[in-house]
Tab-separated table of C-alpha atoms and ligand atoms in Angstrom:
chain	number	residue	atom	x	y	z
N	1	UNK	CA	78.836	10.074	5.895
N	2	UNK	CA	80.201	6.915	4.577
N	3	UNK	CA	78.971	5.450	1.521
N	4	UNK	CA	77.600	2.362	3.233
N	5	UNK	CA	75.326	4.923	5.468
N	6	UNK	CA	73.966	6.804	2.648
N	7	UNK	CA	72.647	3.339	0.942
N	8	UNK	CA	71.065	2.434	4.024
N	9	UNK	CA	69.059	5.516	4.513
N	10	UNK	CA	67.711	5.561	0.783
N	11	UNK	CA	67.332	1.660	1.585
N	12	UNK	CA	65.132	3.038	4.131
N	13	UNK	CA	63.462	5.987	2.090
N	14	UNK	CA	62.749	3.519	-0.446
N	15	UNK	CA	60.884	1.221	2.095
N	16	UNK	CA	58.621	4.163	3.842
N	17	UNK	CA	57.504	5.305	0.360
N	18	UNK	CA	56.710	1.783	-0.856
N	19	UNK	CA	54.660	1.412	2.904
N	20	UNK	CA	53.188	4.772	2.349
N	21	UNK	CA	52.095	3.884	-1.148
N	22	UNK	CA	50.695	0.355	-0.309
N	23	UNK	CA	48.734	1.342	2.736
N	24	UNK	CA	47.158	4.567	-0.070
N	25	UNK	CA	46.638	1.674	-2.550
N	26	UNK	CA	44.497	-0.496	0.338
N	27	UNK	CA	42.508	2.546	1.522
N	28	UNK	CA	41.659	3.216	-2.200
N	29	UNK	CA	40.677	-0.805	-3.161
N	30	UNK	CA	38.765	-0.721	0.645
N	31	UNK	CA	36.710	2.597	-0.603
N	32	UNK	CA	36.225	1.322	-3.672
N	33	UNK	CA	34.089	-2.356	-2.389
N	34	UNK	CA	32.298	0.039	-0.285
N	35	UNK	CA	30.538	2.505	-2.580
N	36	UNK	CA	29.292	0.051	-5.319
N	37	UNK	CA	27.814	1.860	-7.966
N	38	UNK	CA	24.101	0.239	-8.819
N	39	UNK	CA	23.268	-1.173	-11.674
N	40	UNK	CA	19.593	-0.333	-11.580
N	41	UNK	CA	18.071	2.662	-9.552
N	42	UNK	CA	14.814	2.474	-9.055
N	43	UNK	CA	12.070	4.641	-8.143
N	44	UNK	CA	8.827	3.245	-5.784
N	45	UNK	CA	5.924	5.657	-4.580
N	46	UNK	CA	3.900	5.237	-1.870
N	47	UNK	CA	1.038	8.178	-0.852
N	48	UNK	CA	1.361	7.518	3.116
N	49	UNK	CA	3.639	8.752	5.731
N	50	UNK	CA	6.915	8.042	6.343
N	51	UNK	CA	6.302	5.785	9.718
N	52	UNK	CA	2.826	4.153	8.302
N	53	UNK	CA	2.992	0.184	7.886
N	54	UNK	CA	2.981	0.579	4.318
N	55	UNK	CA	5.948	2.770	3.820
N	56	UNK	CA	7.466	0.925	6.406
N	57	UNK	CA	6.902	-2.209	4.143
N	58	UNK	CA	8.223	-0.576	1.416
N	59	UNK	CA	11.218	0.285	3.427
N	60	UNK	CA	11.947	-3.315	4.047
N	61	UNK	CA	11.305	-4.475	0.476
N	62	UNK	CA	13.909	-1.923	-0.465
N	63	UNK	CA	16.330	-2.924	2.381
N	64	UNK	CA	16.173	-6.862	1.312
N	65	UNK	CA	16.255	-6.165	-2.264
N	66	UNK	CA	19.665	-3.794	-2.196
N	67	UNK	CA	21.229	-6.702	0.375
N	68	UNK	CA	19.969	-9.732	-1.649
N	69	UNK	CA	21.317	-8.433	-5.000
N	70	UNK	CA	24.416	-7.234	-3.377
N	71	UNK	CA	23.612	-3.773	-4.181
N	72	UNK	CA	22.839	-3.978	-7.959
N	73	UNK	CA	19.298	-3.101	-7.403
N	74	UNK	CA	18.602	0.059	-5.474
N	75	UNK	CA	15.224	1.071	-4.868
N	76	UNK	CA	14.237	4.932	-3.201
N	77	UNK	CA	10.988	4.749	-1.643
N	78	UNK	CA	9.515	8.307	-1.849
N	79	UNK	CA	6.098	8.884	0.430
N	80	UNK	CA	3.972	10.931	1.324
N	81	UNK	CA	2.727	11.289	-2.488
N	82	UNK	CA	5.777	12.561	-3.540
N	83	UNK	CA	4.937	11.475	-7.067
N	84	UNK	CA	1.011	12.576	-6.928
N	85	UNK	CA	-2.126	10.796	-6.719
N	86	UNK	CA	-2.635	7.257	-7.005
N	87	UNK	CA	-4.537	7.210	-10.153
N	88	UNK	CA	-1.595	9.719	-11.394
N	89	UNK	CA	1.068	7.177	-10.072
N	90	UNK	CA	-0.534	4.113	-12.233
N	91	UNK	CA	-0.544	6.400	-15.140
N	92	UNK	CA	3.199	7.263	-15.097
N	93	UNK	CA	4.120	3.883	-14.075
N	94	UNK	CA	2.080	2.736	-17.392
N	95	UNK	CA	4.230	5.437	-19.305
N	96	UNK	CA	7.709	4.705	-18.011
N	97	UNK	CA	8.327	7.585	-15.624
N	98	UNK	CA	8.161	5.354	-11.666
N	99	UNK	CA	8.997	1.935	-11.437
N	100	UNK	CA	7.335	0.595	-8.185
N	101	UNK	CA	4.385	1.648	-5.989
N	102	UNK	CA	2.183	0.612	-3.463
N	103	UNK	CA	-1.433	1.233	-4.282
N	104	UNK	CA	-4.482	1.004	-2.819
N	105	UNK	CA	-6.535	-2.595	-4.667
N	106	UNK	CA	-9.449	0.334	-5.564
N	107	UNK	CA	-7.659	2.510	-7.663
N	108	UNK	CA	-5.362	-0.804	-9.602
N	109	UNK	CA	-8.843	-2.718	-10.278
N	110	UNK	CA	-10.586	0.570	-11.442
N	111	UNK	CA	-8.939	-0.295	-14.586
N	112	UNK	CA	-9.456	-4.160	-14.437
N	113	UNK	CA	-12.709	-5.120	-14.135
N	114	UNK	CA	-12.209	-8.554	-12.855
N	115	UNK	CA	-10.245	-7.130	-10.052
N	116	UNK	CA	-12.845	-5.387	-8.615
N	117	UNK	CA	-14.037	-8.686	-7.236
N	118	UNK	CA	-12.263	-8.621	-4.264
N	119	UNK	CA	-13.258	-5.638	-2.531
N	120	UNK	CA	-16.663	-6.384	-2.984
N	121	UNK	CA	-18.607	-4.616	-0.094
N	122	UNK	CA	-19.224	-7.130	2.975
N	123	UNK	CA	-17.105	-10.089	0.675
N	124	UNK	CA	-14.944	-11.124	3.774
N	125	UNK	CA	-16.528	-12.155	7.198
N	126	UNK	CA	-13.062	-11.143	8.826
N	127	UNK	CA	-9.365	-10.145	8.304
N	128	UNK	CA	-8.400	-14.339	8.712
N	129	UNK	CA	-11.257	-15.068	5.410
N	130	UNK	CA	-9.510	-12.258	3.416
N	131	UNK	CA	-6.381	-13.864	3.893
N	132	UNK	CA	-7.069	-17.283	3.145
N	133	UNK	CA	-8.226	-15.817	-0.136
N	134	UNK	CA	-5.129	-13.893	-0.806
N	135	UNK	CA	-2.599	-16.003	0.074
N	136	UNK	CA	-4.202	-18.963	-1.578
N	137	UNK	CA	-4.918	-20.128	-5.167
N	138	UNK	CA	-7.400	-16.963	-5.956
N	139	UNK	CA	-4.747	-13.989	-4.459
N	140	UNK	CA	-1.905	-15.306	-6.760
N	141	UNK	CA	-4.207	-15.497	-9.561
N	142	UNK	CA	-5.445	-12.101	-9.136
N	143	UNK	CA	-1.662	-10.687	-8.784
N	144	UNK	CA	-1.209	-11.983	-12.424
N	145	UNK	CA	-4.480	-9.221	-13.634
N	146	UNK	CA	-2.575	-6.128	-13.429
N	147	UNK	CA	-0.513	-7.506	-16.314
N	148	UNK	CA	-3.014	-6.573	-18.989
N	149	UNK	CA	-2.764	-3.071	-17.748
N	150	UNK	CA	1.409	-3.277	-18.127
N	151	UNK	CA	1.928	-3.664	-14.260
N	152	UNK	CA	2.935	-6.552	-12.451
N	153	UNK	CA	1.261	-7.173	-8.819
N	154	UNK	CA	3.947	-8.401	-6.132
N	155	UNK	CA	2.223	-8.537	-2.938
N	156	UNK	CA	-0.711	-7.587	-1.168
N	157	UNK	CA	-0.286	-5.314	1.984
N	158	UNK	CA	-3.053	-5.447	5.202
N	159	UNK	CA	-5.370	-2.353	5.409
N	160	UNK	CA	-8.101	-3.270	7.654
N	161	UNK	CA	-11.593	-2.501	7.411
N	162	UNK	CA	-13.038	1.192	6.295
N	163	UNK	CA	-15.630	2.744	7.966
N	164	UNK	CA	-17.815	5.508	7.448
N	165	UNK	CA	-17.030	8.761	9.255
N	166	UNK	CA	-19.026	12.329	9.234
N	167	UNK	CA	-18.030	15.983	10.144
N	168	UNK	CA	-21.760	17.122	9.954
N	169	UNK	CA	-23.994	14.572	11.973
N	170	UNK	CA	-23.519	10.693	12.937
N	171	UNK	CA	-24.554	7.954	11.090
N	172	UNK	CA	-26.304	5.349	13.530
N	173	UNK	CA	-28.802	4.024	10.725
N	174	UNK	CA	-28.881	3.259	7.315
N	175	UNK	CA	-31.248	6.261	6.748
N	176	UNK	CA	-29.022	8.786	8.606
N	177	UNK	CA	-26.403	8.398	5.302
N	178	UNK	CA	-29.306	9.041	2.747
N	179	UNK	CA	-28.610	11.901	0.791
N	180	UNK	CA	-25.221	12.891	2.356
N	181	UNK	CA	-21.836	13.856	0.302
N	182	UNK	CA	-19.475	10.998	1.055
N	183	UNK	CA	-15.540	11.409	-0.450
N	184	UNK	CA	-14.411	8.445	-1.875
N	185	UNK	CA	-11.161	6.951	-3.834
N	186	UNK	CA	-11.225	7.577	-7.638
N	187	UNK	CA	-13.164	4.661	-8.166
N	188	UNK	CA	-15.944	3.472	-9.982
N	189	UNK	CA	-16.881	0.550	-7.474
N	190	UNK	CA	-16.482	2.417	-4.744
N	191	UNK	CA	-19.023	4.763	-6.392
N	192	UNK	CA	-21.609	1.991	-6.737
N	193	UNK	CA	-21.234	1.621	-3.372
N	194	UNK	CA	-21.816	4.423	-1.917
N	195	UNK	CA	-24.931	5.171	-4.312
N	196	UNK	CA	-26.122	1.822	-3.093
N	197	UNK	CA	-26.448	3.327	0.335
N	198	UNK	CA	-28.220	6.193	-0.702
N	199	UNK	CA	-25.305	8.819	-0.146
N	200	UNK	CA	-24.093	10.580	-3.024
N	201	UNK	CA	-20.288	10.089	-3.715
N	202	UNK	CA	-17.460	12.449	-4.056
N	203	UNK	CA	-13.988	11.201	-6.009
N	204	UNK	CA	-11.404	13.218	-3.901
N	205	UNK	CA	-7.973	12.200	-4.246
N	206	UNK	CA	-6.281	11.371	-0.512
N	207	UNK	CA	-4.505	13.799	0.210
N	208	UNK	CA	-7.249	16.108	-0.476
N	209	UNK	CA	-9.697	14.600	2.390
N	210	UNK	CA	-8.749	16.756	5.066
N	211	UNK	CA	-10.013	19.964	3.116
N	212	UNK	CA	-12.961	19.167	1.516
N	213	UNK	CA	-14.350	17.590	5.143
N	214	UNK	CA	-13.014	21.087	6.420
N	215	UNK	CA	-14.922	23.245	4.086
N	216	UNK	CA	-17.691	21.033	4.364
N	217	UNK	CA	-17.465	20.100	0.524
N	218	UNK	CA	-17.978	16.180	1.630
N	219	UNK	CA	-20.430	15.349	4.898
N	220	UNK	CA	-17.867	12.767	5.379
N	221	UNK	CA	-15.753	10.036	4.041
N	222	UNK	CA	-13.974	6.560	5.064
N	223	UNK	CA	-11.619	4.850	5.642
N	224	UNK	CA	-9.475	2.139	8.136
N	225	UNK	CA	-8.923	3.793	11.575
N	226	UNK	CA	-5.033	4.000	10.395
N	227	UNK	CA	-5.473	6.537	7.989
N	228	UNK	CA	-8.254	8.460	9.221
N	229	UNK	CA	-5.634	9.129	12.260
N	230	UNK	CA	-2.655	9.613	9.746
N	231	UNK	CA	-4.087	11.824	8.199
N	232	UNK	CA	-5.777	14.240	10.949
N	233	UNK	CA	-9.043	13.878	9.563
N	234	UNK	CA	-10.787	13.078	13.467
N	235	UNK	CA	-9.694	17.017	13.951
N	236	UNK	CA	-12.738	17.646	11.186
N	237	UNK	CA	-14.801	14.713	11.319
N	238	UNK	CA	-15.802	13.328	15.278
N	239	UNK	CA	-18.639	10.759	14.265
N	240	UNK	CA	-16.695	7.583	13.305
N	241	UNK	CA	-19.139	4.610	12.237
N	242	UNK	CA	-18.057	0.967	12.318
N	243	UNK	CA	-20.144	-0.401	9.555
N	244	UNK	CA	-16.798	-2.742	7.991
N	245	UNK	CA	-18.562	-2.220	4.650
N	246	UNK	CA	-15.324	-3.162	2.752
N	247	UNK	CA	-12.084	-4.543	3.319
N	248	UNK	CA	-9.427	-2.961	0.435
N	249	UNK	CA	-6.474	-4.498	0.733
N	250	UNK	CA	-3.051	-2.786	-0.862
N	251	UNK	CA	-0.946	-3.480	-3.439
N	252	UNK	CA	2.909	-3.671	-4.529
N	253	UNK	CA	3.191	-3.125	-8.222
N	254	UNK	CA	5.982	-3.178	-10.837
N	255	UNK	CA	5.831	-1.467	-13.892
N	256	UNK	CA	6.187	-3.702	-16.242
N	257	UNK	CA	8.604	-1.764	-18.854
N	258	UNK	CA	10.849	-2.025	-15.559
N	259	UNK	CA	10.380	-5.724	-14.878
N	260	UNK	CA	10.823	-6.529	-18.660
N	261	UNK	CA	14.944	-4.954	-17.742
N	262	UNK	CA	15.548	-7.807	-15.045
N	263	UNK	CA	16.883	-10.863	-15.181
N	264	UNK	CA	14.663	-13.828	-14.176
N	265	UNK	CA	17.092	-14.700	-11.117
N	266	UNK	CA	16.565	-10.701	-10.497
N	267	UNK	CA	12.781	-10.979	-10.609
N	268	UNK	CA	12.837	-13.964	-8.286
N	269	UNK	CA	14.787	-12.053	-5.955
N	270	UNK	CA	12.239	-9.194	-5.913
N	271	UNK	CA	9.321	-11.165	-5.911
N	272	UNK	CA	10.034	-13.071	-2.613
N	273	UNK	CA	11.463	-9.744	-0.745
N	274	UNK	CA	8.155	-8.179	-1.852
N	275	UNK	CA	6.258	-11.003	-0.538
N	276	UNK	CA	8.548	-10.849	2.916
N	277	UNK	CA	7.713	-7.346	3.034
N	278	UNK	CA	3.987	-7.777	3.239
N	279	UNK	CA	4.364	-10.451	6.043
N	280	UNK	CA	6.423	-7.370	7.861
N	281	UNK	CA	4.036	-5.371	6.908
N	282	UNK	CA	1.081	-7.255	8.130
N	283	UNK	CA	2.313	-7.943	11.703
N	284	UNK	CA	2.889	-3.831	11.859
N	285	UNK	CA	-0.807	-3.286	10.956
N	286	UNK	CA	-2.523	-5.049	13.601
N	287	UNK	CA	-0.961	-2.895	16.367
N	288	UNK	CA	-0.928	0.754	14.024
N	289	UNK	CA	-4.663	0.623	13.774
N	290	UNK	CA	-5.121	-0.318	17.463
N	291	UNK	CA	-3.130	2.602	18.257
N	292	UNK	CA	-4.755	5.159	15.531
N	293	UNK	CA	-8.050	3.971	17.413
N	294	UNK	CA	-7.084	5.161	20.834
N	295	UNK	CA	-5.514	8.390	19.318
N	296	UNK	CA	-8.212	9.221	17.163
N	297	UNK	CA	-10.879	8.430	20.574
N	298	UNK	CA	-8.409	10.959	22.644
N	299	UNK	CA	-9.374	13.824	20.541
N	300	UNK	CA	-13.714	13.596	21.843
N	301	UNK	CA	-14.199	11.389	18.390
N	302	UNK	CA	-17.327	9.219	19.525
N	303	UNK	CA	-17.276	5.527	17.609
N	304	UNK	CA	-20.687	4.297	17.254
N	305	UNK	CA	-20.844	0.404	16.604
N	306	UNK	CA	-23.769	-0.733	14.335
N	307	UNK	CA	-26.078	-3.620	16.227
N	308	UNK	CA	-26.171	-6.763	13.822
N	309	UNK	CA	-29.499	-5.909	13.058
N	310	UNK	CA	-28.536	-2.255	11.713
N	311	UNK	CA	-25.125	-3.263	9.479
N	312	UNK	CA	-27.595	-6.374	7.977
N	313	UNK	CA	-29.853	-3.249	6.052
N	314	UNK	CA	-26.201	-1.824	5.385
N	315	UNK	CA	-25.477	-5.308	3.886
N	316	UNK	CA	-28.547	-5.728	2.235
N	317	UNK	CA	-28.252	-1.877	0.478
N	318	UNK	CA	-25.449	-3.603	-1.512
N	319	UNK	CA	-27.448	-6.255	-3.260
N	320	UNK	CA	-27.521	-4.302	-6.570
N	321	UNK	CA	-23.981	-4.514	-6.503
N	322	UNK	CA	-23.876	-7.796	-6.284
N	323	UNK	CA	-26.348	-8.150	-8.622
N	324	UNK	CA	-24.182	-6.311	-11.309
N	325	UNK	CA	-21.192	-8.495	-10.641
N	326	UNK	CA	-22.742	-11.912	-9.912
N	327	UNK	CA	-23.217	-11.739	-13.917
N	328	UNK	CA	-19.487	-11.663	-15.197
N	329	UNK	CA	-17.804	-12.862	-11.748
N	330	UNK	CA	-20.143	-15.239	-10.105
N	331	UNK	CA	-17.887	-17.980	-9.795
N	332	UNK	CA	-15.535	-15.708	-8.288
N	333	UNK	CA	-17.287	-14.600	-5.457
N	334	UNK	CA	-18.542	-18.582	-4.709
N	335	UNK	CA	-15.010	-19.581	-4.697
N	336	UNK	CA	-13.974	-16.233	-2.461
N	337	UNK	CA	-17.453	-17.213	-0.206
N	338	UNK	CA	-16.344	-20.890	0.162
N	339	UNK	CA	-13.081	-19.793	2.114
N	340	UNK	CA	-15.403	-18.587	4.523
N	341	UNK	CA	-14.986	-20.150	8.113
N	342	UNK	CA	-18.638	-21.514	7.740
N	343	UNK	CA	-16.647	-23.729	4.589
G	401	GCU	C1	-5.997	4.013	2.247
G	401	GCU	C2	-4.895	3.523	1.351
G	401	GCU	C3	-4.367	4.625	0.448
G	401	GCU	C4	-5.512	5.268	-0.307
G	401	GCU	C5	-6.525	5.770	0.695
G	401	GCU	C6	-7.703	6.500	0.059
G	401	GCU	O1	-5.520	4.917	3.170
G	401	GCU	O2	-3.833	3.060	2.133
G	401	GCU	O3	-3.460	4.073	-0.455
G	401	GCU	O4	-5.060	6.329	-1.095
G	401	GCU	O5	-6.997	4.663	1.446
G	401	GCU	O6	-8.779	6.404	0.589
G	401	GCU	O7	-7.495	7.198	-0.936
């Protein structure tokens, strides 16, 4: 082999190496843009299923926050009550060890008094007046509340009306409840009441329903049709009683040693996908409950629908409540009333 051939072969060695070596290089820079590494990871709990509107919410939030912030911010959304009760949730959230949650409004304004304005029993004629509260004037106000407690409120999340349901007889009238064990959330207002209506309340945490109506430790509980489907509890409880005494609605919370880490573009950012969440959210509420209804009917549960005249003595049983509020909050619950579609 000539000299000349030999140069032209390593010519060519030399040029497949440097080929091989670029196309390595690419792969490597291409791998690289893919698998960011985040600059925050955040943790958010949520006590519902995986395919409930909530989580689903949650979902979303996550979904636009990671995309908006190019991936800095990732945020695992852990159901199911991966991370315990909701009263155990605010506590660690308070202490440093979750970052976001959605919580039920009862168990945030058991700690804030003036919170538990609005889930006053029989406050909102409809779904349409509870909105025009929240997403008005008086719901932004109340998101700022939580702060006092080191949480920040994001959104609020749609959870229908709650109803009364029983596993040992139906309640038709106001005097059927007198006397019987209701489960409620670990609240003090929700307490009230229930004592209001002559039934003696049981704090059971939610994921602890199902038993205690089982083993007959509670007579019965409520809750929105969603969750009284999620949750199985029309297997043990078949008397389901539309009385609408109280509209709860949810809410997205920050910790607030987390939100004091962000930057204020940061905190923009997760305050409007929170609040984009709830309107996705929202729209997947309307058709869950419908749906939980017609399950929860499939399995013999019988729905009995109060006449006017019976949910007016079920309204009227919650005038000491009132009373004890209309003190401290009256102005409140005229600005809530005067939203009303009467206003
Ligand atoms: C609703 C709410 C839950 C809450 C539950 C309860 O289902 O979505 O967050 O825990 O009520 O009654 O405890």
């Amino acid at each position: 082999m000539g000299a000349q051939n030999r140069s032209r072969i390593l010519a060519y060695w030399c040029l497949g190496i440097a080929a091989v070596l670029l196309a390595a290089l690419s792969l490597f820079l291409l791998n690289r843009k893919k698998t960011i590494v985040p600059q925050y990871v955040f943790s958010y709990a949520e006590n519902q299923t995986k395919d409930y509107p909530t989580t689903m919410g949650g979902i979303r939030f996550a979904e636009l926050v990671e995309e908006r912030t190019q991936g800095r911010i990732r945020i695992q959304v852990r159901s199911e009550g991966e991370f315990g009760s909701e009263a155990e949730v605010i506590r660690q959230m308070r202490y440093g060890g979750i970052d976001f949650a959605r919580i039920s409004l009862a168990q945030v304004a058991d700690n804030i008094p003036e919170m538990k304005v609005l889930q006053l029993p029989y406050l909102y004629e409809d779904a349409d007046h509870m909105w025009r509260v929240l997403d008005g004037e008086i719901g932004e106000r109340f998101l700022q509340y939580p702060q006092q407690y080191d949480l920040i409120g994001l959104s609020w999340y749609d959870a229908g009306a709650r109803n009364i349901y029983c596993a040992t007889k139906p309640v038709r009238t106001l005097e059927d409840i007198q006397g019987m064990h209701i489960r409620i959330q670990e609240s003090e207002m929700m307490s009230e009441m229930i004592t209001a209506l002559g039934a003696v309340p049981v704090k059971t945490p939610y994921d602890q329903v199902y038993a205690a109506l089982e083993r007959s430790q509670v007579d019965g509980a409520e809750n929105n049709w969603s969750s009284f489907e999620t949750m199985q509890h029309y297997e043990v409880a078949k008397y389901y009683t539309v009385d609408e005494h109280i509209r709860i609605p949810e809410m997205q919370i920050c910790a607030k040693h987390t939100w004091e880490q962000l930057s204020e573009a940061d905190r923009e950012i997760i305050l409007e996908c929170a609040k984009e969440s709830a309107l996705y959210e929202r729209e997947l509420w309307t058709e869950h409950e419908r749906k939980a209804r017609t399950t929860a009917l499939a399995y013999q549960v019988e729905e009995i629908v109060l006449s006017a005249e019976e949910k007016k003595k079920f309204q009227s049983a919650m005038t000491p409540v009132y009373e004890r509020y209309e003190a401290d909050y009256g102005e409140d619950i005229a600005q809530i009333r005067a939203l009303d579609s009467a206003n």
